[in-house]
Coordinates of N, CA and C in Angstrom, one line a residue:
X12 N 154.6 95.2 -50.3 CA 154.6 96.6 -50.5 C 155.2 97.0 -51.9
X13 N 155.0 97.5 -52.6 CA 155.2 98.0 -54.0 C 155.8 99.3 -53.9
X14 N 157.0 99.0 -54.6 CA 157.9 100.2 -54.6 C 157.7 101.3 -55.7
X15 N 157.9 102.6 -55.9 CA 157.7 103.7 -56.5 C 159.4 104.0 -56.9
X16 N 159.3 104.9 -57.8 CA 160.5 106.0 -58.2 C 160.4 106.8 -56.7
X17 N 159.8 107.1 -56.7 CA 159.8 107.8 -55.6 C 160.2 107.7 -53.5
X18 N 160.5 106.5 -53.8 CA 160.9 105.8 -52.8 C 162.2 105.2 -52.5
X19 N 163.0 105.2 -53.5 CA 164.5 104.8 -53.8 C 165.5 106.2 -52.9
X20 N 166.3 105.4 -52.3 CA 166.9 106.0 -51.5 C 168.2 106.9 -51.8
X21 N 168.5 107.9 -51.4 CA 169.5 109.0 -52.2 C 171.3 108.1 -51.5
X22 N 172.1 108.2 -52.0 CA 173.4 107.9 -51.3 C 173.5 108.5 -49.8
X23 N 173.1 109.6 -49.5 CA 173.0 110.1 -48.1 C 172.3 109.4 -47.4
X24 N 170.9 109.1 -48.2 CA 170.1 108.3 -46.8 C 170.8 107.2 -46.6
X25 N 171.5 106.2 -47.9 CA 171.9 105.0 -47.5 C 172.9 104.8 -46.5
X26 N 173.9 106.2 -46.9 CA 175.0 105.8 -46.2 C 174.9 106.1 -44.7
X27 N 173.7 107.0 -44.4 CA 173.1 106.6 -42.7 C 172.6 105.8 -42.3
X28 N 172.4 104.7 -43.3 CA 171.6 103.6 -42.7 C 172.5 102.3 -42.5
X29 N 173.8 102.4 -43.6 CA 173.8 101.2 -44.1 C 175.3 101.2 -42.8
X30 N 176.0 99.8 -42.5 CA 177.3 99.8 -41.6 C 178.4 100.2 -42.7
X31 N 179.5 99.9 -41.5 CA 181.0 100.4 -42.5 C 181.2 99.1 -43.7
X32 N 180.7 97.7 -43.0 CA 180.9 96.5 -44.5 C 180.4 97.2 -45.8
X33 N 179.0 97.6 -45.2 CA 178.2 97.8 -46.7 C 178.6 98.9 -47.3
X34 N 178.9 99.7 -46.2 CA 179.8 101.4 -47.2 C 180.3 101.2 -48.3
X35 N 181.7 100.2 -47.2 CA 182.6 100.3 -48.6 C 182.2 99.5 -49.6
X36 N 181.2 98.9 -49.2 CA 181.3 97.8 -50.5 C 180.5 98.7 -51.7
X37 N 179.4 99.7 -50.9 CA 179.2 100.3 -52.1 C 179.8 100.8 -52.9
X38 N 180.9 101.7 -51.8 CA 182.0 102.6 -52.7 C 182.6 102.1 -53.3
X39 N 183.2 101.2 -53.2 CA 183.5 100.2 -54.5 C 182.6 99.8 -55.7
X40 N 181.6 99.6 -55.4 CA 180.3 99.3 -56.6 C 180.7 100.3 -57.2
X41 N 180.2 101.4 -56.8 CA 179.7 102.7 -57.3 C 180.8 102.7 -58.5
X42 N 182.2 102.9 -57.2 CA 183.6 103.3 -58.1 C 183.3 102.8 -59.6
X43 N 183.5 101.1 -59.8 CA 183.6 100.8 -60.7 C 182.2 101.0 -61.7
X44 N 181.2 101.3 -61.3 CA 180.7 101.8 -62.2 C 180.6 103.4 -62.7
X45 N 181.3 104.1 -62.2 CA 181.3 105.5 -62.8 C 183.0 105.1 -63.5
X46 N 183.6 104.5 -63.3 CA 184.7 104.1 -64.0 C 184.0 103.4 -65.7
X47 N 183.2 102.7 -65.6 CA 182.3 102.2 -66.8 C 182.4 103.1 -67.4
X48 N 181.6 104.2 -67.1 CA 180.8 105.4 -67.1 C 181.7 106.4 -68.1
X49 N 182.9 106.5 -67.3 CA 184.2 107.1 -67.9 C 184.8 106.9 -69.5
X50 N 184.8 105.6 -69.8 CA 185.0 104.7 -70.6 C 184.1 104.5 -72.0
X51 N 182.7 105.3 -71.6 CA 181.7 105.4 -72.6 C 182.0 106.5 -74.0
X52 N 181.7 105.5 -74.9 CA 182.1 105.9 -76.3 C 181.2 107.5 -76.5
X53 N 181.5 108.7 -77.5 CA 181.1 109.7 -77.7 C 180.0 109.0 -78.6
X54 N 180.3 108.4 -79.5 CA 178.7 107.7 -80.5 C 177.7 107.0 -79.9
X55 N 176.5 107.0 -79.3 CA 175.2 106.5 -78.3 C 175.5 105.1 -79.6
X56 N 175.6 103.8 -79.0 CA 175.0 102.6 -79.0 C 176.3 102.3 -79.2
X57 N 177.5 102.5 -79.1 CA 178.9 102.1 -79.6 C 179.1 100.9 -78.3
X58 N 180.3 100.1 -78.5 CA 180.3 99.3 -77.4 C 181.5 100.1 -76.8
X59 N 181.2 99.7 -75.5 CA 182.4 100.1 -74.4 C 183.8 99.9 -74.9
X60 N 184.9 100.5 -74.4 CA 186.3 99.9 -74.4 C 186.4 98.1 -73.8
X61 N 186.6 97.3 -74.5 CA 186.8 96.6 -73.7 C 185.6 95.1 -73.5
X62 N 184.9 95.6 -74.1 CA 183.5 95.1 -73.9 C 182.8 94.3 -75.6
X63 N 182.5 93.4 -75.5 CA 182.1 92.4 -76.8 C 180.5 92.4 -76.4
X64 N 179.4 92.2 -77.5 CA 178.2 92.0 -77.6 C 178.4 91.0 -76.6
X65 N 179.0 90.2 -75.6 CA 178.4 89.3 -74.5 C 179.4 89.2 -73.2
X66 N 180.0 90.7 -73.3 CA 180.7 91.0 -71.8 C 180.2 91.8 -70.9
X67 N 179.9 91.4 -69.8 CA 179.4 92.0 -69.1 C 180.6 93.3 -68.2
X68 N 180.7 94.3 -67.6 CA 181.0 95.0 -67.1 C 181.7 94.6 -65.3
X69 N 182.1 94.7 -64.7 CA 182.2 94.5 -63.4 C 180.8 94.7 -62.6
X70 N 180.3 96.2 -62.5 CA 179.6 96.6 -62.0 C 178.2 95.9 -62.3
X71 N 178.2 95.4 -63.2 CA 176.4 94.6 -63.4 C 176.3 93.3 -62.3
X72 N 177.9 92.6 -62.5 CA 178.2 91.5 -61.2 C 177.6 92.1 -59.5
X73 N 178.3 94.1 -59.3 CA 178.0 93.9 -58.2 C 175.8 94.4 -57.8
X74 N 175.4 95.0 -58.8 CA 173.9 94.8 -59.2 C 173.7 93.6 -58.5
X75 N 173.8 92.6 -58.8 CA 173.0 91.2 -58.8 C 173.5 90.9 -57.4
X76 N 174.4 91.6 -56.9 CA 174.8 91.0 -55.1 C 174.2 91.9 -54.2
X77 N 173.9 93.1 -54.9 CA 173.4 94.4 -54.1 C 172.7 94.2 -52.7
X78 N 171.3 93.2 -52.9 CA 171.0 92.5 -51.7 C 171.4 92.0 -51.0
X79 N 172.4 91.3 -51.0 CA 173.0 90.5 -49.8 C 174.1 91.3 -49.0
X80 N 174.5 92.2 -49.7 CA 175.7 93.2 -49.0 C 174.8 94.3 -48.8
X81 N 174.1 94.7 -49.2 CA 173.6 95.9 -48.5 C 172.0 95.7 -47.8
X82 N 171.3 95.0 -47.9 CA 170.5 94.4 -47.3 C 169.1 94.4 -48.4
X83 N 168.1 93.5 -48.4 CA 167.0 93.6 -49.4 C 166.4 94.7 -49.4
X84 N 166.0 95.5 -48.1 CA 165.4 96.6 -48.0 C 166.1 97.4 -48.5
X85 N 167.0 97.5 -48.8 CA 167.7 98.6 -49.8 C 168.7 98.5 -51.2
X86 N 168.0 97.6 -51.8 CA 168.8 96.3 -52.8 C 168.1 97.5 -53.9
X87 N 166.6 98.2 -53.7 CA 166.2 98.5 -55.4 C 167.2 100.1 -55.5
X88 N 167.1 100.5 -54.4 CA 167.9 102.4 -54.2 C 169.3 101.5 -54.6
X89 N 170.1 100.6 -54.4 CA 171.5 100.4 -54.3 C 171.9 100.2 -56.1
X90 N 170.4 99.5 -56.2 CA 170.6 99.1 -58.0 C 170.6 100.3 -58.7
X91 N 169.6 101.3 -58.2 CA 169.4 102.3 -58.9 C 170.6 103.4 -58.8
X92 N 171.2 103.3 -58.1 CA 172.3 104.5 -57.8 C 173.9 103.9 -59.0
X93 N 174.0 102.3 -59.0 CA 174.9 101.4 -59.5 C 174.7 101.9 -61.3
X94 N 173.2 101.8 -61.5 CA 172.5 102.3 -63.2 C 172.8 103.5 -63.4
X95 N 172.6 104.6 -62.6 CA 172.7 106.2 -62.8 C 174.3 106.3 -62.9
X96 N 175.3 105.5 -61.9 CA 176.6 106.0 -61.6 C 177.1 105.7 -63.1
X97 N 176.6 104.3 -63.5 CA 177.2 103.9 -64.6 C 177.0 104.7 -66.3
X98 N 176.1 105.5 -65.9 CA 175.1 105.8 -67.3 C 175.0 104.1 -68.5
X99 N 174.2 103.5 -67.6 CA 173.8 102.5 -68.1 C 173.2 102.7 -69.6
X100 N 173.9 102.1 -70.3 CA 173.4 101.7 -71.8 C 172.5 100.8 -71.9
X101 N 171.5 100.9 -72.9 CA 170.9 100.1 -73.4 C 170.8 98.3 -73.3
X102 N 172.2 98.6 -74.0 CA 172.9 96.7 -73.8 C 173.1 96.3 -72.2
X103 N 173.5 97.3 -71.5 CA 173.3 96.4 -69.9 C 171.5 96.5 -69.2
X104 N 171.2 97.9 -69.7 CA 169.7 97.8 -69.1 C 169.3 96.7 -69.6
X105 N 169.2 96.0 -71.1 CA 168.4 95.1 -71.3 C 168.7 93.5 -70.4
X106 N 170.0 93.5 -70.5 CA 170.8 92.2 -69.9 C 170.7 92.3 -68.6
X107 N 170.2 93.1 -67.5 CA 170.1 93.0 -66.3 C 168.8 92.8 -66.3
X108 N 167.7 93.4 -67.2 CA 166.8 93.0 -66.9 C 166.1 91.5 -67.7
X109 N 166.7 91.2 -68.7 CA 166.3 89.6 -69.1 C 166.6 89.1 -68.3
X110 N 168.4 89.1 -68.1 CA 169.0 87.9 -67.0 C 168.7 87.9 -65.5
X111 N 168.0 89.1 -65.1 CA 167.4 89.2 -63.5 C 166.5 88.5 -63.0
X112 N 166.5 88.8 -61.6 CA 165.2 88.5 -60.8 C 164.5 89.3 -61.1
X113 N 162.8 89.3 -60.4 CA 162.0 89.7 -60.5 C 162.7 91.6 -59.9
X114 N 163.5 91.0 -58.6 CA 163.2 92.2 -57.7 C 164.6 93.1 -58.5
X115 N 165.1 92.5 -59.3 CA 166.3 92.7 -60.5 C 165.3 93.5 -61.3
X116 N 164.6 93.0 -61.5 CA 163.7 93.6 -63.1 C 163.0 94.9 -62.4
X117 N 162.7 95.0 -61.6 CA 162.2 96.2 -60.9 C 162.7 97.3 -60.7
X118 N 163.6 97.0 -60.0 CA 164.5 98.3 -60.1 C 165.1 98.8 -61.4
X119 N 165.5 97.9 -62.4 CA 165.9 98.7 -63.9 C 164.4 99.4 -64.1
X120 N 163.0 98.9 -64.1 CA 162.2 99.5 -64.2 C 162.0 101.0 -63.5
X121 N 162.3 100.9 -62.4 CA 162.4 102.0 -61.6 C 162.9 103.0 -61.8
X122 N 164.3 102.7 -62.6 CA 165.3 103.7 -62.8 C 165.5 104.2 -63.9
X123 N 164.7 103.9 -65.3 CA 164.8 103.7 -66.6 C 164.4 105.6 -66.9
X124 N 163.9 106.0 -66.2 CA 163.4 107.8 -66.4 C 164.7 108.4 -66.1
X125 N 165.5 107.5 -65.4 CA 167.0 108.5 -65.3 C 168.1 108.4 -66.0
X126 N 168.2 107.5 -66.6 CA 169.4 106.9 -68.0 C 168.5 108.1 -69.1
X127 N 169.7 107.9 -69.9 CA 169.5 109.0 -70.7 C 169.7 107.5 -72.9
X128 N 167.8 106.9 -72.8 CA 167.5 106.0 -73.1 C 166.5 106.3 -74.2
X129 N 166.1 107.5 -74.2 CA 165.1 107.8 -75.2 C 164.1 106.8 -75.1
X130 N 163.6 106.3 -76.0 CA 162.3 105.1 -75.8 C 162.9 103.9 -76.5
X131 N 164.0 104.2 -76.4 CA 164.7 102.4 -76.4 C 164.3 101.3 -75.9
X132 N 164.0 101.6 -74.2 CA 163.9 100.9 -73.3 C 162.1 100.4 -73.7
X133 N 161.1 101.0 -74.4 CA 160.3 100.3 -73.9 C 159.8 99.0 -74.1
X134 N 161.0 98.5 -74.9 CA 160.4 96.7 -74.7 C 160.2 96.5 -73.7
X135 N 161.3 96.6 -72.9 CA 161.2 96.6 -71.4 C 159.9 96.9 -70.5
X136 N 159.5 98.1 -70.8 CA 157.6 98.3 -70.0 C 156.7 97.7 -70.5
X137 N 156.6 97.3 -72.0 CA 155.6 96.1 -72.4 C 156.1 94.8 -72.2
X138 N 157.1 94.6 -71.7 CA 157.5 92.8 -70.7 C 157.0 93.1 -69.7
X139 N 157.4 94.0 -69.0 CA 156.5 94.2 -67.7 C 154.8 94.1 -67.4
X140 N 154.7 94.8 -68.3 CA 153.1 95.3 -68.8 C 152.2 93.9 -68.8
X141 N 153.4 92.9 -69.4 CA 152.7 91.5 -69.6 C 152.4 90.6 -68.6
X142 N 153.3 91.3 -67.8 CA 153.4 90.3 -66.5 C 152.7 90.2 -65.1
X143 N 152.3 88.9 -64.4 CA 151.0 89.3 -63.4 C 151.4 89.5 -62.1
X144 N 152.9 89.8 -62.2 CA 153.4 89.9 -60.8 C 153.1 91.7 -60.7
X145 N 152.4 92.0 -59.7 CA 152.0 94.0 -59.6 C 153.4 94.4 -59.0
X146 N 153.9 93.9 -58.3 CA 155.1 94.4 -58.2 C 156.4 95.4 -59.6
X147 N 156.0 94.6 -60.8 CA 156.7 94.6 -62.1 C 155.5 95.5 -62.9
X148 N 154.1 94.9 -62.7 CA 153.5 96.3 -62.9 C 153.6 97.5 -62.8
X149 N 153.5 98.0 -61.4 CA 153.4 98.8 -60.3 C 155.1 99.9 -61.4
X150 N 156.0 98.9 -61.1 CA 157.4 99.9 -61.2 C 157.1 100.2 -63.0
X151 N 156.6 99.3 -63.8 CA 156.1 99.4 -65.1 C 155.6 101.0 -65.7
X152 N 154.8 101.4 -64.6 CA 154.0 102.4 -65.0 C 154.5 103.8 -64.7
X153 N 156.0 104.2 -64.5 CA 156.4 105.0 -63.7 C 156.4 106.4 -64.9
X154 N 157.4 107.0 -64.1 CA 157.4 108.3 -65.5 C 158.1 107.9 -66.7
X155 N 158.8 106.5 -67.0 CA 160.0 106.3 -68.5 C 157.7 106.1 -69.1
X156 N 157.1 105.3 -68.6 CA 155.9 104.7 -69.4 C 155.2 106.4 -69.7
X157 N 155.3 107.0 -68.7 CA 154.5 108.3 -68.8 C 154.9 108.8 -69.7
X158 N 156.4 109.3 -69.7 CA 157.0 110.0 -70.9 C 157.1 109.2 -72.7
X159 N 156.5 107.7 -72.6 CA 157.3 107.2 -74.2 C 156.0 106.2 -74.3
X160 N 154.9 105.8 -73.7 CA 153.9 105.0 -74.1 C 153.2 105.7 -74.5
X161 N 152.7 105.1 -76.1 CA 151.6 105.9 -76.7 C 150.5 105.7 -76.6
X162 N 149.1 106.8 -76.7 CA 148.1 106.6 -75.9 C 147.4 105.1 -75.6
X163 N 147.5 104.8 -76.4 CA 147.1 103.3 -76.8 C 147.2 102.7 -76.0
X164 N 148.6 102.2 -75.8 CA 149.6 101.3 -74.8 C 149.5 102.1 -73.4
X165 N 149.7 103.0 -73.4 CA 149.0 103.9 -71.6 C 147.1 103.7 -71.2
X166 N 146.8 103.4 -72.1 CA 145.5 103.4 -71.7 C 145.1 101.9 -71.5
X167 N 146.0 101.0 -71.8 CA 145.9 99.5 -71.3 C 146.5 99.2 -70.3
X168 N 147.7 99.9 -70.2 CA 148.7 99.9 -68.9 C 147.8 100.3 -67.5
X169 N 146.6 101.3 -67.7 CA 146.0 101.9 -67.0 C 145.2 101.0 -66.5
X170 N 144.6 100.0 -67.8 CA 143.5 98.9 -67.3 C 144.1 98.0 -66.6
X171 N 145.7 97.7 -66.7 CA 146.1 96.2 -66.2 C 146.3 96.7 -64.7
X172 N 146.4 97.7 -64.3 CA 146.6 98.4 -63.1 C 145.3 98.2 -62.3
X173 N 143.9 98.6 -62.6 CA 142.7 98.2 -62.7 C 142.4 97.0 -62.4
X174 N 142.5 95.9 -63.3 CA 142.8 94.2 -63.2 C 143.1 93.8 -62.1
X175 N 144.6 94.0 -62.1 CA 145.2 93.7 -61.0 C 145.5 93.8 -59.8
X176 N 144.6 94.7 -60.0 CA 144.7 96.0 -58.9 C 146.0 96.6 -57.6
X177 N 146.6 96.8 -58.8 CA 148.0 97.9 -58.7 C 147.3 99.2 -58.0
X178 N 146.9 99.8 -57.2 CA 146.7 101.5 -57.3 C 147.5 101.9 -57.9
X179 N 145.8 102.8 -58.6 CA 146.6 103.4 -59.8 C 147.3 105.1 -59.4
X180 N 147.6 104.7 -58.2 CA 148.4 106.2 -57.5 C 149.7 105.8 -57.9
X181 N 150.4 104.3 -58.6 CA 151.5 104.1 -59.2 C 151.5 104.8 -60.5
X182 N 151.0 105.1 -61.2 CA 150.9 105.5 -62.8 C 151.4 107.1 -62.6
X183 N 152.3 107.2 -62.8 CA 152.8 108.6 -63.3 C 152.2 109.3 -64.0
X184 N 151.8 110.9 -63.7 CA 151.1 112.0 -64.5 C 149.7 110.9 -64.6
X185 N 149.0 110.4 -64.1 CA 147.5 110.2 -64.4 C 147.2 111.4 -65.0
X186 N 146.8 112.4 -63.9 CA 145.6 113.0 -63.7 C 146.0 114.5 -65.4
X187 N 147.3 114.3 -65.6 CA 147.9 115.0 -67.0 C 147.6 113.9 -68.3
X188 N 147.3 112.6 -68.2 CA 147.8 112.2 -69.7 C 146.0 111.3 -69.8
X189 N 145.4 111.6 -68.2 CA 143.6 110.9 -68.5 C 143.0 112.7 -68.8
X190 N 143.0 113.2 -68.4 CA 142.6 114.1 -68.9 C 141.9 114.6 -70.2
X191 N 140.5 114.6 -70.1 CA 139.6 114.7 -71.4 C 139.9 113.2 -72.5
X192 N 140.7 112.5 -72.1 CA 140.7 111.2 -72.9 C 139.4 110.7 -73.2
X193 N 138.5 110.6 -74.3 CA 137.6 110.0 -74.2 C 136.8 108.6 -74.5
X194 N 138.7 108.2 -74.7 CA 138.9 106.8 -75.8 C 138.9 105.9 -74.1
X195 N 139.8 106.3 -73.0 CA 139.9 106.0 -71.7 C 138.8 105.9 -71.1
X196 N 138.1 106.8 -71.2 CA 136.6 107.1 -69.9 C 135.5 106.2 -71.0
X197 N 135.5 105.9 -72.3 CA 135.0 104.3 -73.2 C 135.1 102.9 -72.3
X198 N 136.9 103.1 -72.7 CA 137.4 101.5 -72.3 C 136.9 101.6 -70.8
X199 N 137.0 102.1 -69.8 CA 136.8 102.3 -68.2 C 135.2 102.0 -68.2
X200 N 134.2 102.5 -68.9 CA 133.3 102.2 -68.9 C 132.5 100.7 -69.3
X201 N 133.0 100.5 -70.0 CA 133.1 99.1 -70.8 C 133.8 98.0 -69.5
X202 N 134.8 98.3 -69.3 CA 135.1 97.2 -67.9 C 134.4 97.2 -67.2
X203 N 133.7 98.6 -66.2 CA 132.9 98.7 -64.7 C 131.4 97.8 -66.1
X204 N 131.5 97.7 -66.9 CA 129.7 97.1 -67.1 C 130.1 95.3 -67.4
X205 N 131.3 95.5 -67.7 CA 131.7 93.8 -67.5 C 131.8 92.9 -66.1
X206 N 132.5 94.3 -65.4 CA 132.3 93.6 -63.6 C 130.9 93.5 -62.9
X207 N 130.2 94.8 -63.5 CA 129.0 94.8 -63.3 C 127.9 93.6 -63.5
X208 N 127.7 93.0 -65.3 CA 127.1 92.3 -65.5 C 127.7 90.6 -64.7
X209 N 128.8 90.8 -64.3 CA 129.7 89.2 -63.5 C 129.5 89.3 -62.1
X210 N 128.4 90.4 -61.9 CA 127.6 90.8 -60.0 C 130.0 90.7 -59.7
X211 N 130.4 90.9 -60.0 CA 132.1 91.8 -59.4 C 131.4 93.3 -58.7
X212 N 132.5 93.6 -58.0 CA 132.3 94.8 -58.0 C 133.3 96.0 -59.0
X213 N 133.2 96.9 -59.0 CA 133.9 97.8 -59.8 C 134.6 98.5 -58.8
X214 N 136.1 98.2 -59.0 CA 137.0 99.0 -58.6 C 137.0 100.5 -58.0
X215 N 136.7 101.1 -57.1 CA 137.0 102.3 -56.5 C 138.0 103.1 -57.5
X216 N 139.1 103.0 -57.7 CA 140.1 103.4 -58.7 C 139.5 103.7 -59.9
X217 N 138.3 102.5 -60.0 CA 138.2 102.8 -61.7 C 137.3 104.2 -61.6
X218 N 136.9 104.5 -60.5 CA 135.8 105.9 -60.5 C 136.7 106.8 -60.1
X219 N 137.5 106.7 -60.2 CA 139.0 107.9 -59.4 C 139.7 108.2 -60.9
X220 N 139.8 107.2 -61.6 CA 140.0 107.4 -63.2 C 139.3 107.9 -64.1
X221 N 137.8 107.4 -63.7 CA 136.6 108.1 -65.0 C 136.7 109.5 -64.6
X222 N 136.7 110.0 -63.3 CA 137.0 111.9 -63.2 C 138.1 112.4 -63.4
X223 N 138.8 111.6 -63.8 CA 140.2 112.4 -64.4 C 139.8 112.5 -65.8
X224 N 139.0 111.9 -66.3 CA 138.9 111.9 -67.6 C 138.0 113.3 -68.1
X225 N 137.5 113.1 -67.5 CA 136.3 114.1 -67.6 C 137.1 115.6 -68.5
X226 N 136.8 116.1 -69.4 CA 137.3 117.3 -70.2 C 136.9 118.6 -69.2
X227 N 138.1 119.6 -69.7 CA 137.3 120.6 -68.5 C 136.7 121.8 -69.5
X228 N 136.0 122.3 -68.8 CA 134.5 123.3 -69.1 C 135.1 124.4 -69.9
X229 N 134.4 125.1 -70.3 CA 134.6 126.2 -71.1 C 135.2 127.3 -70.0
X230 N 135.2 127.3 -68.6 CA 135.9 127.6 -67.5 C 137.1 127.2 -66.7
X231 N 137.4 126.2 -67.4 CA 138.8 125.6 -67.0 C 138.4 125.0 -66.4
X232 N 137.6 124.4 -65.8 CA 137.1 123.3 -64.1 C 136.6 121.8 -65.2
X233 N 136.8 121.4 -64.8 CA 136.6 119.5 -64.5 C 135.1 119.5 -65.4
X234 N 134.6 119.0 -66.3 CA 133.0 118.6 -66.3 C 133.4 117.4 -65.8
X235 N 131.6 117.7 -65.5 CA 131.3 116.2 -64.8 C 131.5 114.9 -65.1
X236 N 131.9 114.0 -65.0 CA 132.3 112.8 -65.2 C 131.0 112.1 -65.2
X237 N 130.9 111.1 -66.1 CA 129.3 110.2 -66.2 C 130.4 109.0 -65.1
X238 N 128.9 108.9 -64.3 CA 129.5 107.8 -63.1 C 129.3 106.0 -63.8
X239 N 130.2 105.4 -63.6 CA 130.6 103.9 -63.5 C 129.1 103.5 -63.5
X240 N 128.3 101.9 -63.9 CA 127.2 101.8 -63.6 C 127.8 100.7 -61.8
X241 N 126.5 101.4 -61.4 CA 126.3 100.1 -60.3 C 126.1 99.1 -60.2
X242 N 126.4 98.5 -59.2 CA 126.2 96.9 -59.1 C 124.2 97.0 -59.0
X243 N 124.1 96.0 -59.9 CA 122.7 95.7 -60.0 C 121.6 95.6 -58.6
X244 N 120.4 96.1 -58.9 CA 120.1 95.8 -57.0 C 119.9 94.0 -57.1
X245 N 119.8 93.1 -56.1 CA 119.2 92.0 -55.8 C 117.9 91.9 -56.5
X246 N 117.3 90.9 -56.5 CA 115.9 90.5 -56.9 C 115.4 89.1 -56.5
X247 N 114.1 89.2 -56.5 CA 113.9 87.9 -55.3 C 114.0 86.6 -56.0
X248 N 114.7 86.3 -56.7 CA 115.2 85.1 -57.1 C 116.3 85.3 -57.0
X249 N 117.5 85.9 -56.7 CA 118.7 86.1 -56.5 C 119.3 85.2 -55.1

């Protein structure tokens, strides 16, 4: 199942779900990361009190145990409340996510629209972007990609979603940044005639994307979208 921003769990939900071990252990997590937090320089990229280009923090230690004390099902909400508490810098967002797991690398993915990162982070969504696990896609495409990928780079993101087939009901603001694209409703057409001519079928999604594309009328409404080509009929030598 592929996780969303939108799915991460608030401290209230967890703390109904989770027992008294995992409570405290979060509250402890948490603590020491809004303690981080506390500690953070007035100049954006300064290093912490205390902290050398290759120290890690307490709190990134308890990130990487998140799963086992509070349980997997709730390892990406637990990472992501640990990143918010901390106002995660740059230098830990990157180091959690090189030195992580996959399901490590997801949730900083996840969480990256809530640090206050500007488009620092997007090496980070074109590592993702590169990679064929849709899980790292999927959290790839969220609102940090909505808000800081340029058309270019969003309209490939869009295809590898396509490919891979991520639903593209993961991609933040679609139906806002496809809109009258007509560089998008090109590339989209150019793929459905590649799956086409390979007798593939063409993705459902990819026709759920060419009508987003579609510019709207001199009435504010939708024009019509030119439809995907079909799959070729059979012929008797087929």
């Amino acid at each position: 199942m592929l996780t969303s921003p939108d799915s991460l769990k608030s401290r209230k939900e967890l703390d109904a779900e989770l027992g008294g071990a995992a409570r405290a252990w979060l509250d402890e997590a948490l603590a020491e990361a809004a303690h981080d937090a506390a500690r953070a320089p007035a100049t954006p990229g300064a290093l912490r009190p205390e902290a050398g280009p290759y120290a890690s923090p307490s709190w990134e230690l308890r990130f990487a145990a998140a799963g086992r004390h509070c349980g997997q099902e709730n390892a990406d909400s637990v990472r992501s409340l640990l990143l918010v508490e901390a106002r995660a810098p740059l230098s830990s967002v990157t180091r959690l996510y090189d030195q992580g797991t996959a399901a490590e690398r997801r949730a900083v993915l996840l969480t990256l629209h809530l640090l206050d990162l500007g488009d620092t982070a997007l090496p980070l969504i074109e590592d993702a972007l590169r990679a064929n696990d849709t899980r790292l896609v999927a959290a790839a495409v969220g609102p940090y990609a909505a808000d800081h990928l340029d058309p270019h780079a969003w309209r490939h993101a869009v295809l590898k979603c396509l490919f891979t087939e991520v639903p593209v009901a993961a991609v933040a603001r679609l139906a806002d940044r496809a809109r009258g694209d007509a560089e998008l409703a090109r590339m989209l057409d150019d793929f459905a005639a590649e799956r086409t001519a390979a007798g593939r079928p063409v993705p459902e999604d990819l026709r759920t994307v060419l009508a987003l594309t579609a510019p709207a009328d001199e009435g504010g409404h939708p024009a019509r979208p030119t439809a995907a080509p079909a799959a070729p009929a059979p012929t008797e030598e087929s």
